PDB file of C-alpha atoms in Angstrom:
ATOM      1  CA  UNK D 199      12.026 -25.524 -63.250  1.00 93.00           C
ATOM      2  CA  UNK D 200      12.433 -22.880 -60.613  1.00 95.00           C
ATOM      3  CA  UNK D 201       9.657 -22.148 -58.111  1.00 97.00           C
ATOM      4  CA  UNK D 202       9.244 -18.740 -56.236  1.00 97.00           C
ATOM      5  CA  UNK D 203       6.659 -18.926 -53.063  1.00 96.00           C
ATOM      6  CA  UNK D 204       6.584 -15.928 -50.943  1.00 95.00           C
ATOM      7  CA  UNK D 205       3.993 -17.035 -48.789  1.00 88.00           C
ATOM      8  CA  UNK D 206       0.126 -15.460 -49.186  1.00 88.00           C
ATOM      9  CA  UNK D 207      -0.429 -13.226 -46.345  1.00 88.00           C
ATOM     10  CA  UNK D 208       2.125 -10.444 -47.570  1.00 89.00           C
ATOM     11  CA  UNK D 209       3.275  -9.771 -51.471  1.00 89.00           C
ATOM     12  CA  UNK D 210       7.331  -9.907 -51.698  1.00 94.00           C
ATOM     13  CA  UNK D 211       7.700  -7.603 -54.654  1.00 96.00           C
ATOM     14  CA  UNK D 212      11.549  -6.840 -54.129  1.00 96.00           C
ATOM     15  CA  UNK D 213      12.127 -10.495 -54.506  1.00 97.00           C
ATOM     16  CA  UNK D 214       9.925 -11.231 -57.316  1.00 97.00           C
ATOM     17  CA  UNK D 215      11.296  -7.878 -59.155  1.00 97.00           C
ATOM     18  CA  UNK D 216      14.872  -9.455 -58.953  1.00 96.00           C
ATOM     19  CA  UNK D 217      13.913 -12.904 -60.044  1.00 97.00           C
ATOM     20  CA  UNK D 218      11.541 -11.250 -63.015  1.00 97.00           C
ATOM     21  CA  UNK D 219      15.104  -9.062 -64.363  1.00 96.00           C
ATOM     22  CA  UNK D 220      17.243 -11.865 -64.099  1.00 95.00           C
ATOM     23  CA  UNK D 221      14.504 -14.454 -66.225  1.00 96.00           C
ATOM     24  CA  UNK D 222      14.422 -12.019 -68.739  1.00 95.00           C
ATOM     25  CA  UNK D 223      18.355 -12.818 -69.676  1.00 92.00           C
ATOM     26  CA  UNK D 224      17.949 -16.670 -68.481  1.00 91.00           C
ATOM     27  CA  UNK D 225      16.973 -19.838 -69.814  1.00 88.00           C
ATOM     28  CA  UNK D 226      15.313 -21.123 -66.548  1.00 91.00           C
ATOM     29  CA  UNK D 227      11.216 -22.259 -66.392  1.00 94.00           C
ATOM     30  CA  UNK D 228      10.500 -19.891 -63.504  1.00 97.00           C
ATOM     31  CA  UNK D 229       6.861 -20.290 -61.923  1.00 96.00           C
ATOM     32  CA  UNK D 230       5.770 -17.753 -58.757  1.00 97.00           C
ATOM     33  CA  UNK D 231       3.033 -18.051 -56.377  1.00 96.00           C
ATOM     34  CA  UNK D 232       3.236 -14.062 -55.215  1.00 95.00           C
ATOM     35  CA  UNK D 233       0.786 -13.609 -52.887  1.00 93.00           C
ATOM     36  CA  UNK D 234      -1.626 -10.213 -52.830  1.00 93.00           C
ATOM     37  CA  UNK D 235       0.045  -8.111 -55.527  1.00 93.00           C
ATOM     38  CA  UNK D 236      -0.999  -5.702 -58.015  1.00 93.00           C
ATOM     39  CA  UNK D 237       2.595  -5.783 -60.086  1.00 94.00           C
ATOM     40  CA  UNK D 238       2.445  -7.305 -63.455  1.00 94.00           C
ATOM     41  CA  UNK D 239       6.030  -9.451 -63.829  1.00 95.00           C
ATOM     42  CA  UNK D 240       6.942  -9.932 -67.278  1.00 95.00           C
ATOM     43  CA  UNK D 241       9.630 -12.537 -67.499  1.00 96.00           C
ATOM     44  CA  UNK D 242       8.357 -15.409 -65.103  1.00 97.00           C
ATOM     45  CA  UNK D 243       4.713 -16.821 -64.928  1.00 96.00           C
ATOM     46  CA  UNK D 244       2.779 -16.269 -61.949  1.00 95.00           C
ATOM     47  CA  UNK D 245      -0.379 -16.755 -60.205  1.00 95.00           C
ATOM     48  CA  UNK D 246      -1.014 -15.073 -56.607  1.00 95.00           C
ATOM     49  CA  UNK D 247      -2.530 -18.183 -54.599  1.00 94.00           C
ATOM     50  CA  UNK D 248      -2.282 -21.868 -55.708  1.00 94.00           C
ATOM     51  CA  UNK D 249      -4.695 -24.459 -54.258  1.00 94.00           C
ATOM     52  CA  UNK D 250      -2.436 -27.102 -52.363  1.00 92.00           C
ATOM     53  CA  UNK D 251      -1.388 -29.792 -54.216  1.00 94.00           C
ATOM     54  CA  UNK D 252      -0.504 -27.474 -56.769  1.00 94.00           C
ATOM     55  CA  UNK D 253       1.968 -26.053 -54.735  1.00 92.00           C
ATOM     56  CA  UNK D 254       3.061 -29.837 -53.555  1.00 92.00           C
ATOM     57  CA  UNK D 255       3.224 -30.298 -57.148  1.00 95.00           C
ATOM     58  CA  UNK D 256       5.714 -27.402 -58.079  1.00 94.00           C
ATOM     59  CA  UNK D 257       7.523 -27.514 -55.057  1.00 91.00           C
ATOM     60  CA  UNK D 258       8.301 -31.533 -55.839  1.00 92.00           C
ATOM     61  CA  UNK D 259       9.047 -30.666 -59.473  1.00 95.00           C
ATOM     62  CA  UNK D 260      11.076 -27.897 -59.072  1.00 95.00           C
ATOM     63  CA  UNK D 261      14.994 -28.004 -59.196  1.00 92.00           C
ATOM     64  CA  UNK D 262      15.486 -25.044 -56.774  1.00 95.00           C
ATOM     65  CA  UNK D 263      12.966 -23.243 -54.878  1.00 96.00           C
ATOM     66  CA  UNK D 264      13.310 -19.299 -54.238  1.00 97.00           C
ATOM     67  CA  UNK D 265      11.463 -18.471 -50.971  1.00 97.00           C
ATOM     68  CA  UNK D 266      11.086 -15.876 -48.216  1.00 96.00           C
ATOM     69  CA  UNK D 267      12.303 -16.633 -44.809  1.00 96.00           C
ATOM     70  CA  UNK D 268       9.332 -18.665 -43.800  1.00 94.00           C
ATOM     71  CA  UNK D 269       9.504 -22.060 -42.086  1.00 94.00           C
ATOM     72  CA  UNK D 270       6.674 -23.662 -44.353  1.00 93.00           C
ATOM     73  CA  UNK D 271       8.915 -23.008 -47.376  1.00 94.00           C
ATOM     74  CA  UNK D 272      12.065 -24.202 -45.490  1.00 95.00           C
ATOM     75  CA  UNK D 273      10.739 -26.856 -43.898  1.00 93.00           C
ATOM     76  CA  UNK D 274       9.459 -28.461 -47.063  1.00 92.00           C
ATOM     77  CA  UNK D 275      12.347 -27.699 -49.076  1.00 94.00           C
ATOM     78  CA  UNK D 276      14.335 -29.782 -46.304  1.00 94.00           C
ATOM     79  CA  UNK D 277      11.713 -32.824 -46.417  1.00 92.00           C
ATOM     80  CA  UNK D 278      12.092 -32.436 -50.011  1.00 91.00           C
ATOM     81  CA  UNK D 279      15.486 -32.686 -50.082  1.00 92.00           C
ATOM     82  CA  UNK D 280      15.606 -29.272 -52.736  1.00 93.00           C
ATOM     83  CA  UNK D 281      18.118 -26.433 -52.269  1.00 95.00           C
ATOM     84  CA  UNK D 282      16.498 -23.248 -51.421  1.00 96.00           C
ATOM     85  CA  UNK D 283      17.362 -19.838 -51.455  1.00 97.00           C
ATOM     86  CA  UNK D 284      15.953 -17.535 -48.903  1.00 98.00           C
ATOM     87  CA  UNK D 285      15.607 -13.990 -48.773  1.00 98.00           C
ATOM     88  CA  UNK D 286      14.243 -12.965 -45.553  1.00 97.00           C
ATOM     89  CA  UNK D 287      11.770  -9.626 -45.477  1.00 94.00           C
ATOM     90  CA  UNK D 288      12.820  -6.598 -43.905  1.00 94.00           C
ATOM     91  CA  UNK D 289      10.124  -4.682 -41.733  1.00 91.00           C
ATOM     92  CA  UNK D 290      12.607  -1.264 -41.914  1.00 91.00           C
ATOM     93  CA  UNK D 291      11.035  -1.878 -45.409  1.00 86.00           C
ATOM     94  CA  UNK D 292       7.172  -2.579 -44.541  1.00 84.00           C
ATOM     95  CA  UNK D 293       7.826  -6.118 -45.934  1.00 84.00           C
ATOM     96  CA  UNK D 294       6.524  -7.432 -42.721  1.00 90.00           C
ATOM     97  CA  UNK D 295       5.693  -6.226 -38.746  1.00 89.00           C
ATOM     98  CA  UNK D 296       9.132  -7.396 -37.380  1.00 91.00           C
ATOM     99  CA  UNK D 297      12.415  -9.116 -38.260  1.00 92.00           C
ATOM    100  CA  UNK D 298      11.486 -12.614 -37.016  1.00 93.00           C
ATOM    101  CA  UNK D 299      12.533 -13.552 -41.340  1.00 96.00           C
ATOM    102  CA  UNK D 300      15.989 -12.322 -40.263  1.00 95.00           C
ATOM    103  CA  UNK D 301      16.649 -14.257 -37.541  1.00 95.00           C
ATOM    104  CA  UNK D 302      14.902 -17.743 -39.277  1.00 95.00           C
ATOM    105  CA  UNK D 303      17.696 -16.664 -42.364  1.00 96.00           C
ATOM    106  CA  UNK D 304      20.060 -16.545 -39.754  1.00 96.00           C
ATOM    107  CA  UNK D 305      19.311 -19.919 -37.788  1.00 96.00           C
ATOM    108  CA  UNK D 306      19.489 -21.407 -41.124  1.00 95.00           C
ATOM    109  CA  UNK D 307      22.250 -19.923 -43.113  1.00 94.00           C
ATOM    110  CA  UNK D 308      25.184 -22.876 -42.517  1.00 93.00           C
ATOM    111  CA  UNK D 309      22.429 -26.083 -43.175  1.00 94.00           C
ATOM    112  CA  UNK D 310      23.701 -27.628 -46.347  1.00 93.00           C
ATOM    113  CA  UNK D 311      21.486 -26.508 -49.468  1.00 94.00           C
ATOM    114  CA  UNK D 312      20.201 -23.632 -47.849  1.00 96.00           C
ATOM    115  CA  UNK D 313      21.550 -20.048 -49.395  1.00 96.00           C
ATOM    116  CA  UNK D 314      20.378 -16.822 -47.634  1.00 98.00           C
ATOM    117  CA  UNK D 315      20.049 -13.436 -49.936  1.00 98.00           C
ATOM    118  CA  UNK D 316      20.394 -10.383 -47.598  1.00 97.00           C
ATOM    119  CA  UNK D 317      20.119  -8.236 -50.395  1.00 96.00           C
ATOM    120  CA  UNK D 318      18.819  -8.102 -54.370  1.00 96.00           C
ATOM    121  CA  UNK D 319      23.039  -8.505 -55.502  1.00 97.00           C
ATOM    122  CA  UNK D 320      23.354 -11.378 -53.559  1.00 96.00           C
ATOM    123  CA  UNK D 321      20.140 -13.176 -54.899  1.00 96.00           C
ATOM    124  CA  UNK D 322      21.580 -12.318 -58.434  1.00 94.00           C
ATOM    125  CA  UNK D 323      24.825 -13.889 -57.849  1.00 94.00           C
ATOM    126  CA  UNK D 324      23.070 -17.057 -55.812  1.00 94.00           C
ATOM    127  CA  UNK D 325      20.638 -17.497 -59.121  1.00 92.00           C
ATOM    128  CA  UNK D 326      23.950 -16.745 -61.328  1.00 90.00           C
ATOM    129  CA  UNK D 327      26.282 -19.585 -59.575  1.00 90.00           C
ATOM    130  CA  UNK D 328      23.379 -22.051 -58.619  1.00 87.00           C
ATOM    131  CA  UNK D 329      21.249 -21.691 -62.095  1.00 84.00           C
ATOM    132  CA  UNK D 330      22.796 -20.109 -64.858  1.00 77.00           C
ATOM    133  CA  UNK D 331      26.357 -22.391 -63.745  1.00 75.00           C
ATOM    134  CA  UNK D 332      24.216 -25.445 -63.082  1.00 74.00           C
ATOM    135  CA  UNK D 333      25.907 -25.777 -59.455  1.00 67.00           C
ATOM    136  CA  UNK D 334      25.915 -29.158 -58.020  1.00 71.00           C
ATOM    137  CA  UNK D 335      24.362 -28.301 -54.365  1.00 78.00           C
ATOM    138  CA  UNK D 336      24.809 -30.787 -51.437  1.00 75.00           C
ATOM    139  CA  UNK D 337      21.667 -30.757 -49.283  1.00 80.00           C
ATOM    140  CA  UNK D 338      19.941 -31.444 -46.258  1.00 78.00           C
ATOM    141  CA  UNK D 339      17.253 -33.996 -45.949  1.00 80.00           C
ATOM    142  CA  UNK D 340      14.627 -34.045 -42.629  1.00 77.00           C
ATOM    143  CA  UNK D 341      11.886 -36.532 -42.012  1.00 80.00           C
ATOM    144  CA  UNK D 342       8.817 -35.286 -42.508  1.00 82.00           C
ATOM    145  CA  UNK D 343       8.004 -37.096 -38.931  1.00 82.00           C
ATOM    146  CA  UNK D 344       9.471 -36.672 -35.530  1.00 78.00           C
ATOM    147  CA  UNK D 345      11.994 -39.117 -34.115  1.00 78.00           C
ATOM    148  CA  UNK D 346      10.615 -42.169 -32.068  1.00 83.00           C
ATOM    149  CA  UNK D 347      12.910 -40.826 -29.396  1.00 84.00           C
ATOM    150  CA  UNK D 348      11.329 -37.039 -29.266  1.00 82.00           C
ATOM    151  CA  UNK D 349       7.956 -39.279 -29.416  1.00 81.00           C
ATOM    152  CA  UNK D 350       8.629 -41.141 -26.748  1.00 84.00           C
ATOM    153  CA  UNK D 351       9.974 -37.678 -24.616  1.00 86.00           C
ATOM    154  CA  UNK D 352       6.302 -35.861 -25.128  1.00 84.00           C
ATOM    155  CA  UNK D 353       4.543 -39.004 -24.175  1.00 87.00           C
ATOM    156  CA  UNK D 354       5.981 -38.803 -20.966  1.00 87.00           C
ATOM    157  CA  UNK D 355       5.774 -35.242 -20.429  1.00 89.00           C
ATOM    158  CA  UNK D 356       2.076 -35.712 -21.522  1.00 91.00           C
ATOM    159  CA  UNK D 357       1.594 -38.794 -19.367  1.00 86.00           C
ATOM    160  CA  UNK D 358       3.053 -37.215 -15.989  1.00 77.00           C
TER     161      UNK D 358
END
């Protein structure tokens, strides 16, 4: 199963659009949380919000997870241990008020299991060579807890 999150303050429809046409051709389970939209998607199921350990619950299931450029979604995808493909929102677009998605993509484009879209053609041939070719993706794996050592760092800032 694939999941899509794009986050629920904004909708993501170029994203969604792209992952819709491709389902439509694909044998992939492909389940979207797409925020506050009014487009009907045809090939994928979708819901706009999900409660949270629904979310836990697809994002733990799922074999890939398709995201915007938000740390929530890459943050968890690293805990997870999950590959995750980002495509970061463009404000020249009105996806969002400012680039801050690029530069996240950008700080993240050379971790291990993480694959940044910069464009609709690139997500197609990410979902292509990771999906439809059943890629075997190395990936990064965080704690979901800070070190004892950056611990130990704060409590002495805190204590001084």
């Amino acid at each position: 199963m694939i999941f899509v999150t794009v986050g629920t303050q904004l909708p993501f429809d170029r994203l969604i659009k792209v992952i819709d046409f491709w389902a439509k051709d694909s044998n992939s389970n492909v389940y979207a949380q797409t925020g506050p939209t009014d487009t009907i998607y045809t090939n994928i199921e979708c819901v706009k919000y999900l409660q949270q350990s629904h979310f836990e619950k697809y994002f733990t299931d799922a074999e890939v997870i398709i995201a915007h450029a938000g740390m929530g979604s890459i943050l968890n995808a690293l805990t997870c241990g999950k590959p995750i493909i980002l495509m970061p929102r463009l404000a020249s677009l009105g996806e969002h008020r400012n680039d801050h998605q690029v530069a996240t993509a950008q700080r993240f484009e050379n971790v291990d299991g993480i694959f940044v879209a910069w464009d609709e053609e690139q997500l197609l041939d990410y979902l292509r060579k990771i999906i439809d070719q059943n890629l075997t993706v190395k990936t990064s794996k965080i704690s979901e807890y800070a070190s004892s050592d950056i611990l130990d760092k704060l409590k002495n800032i805190i204590s001084k």
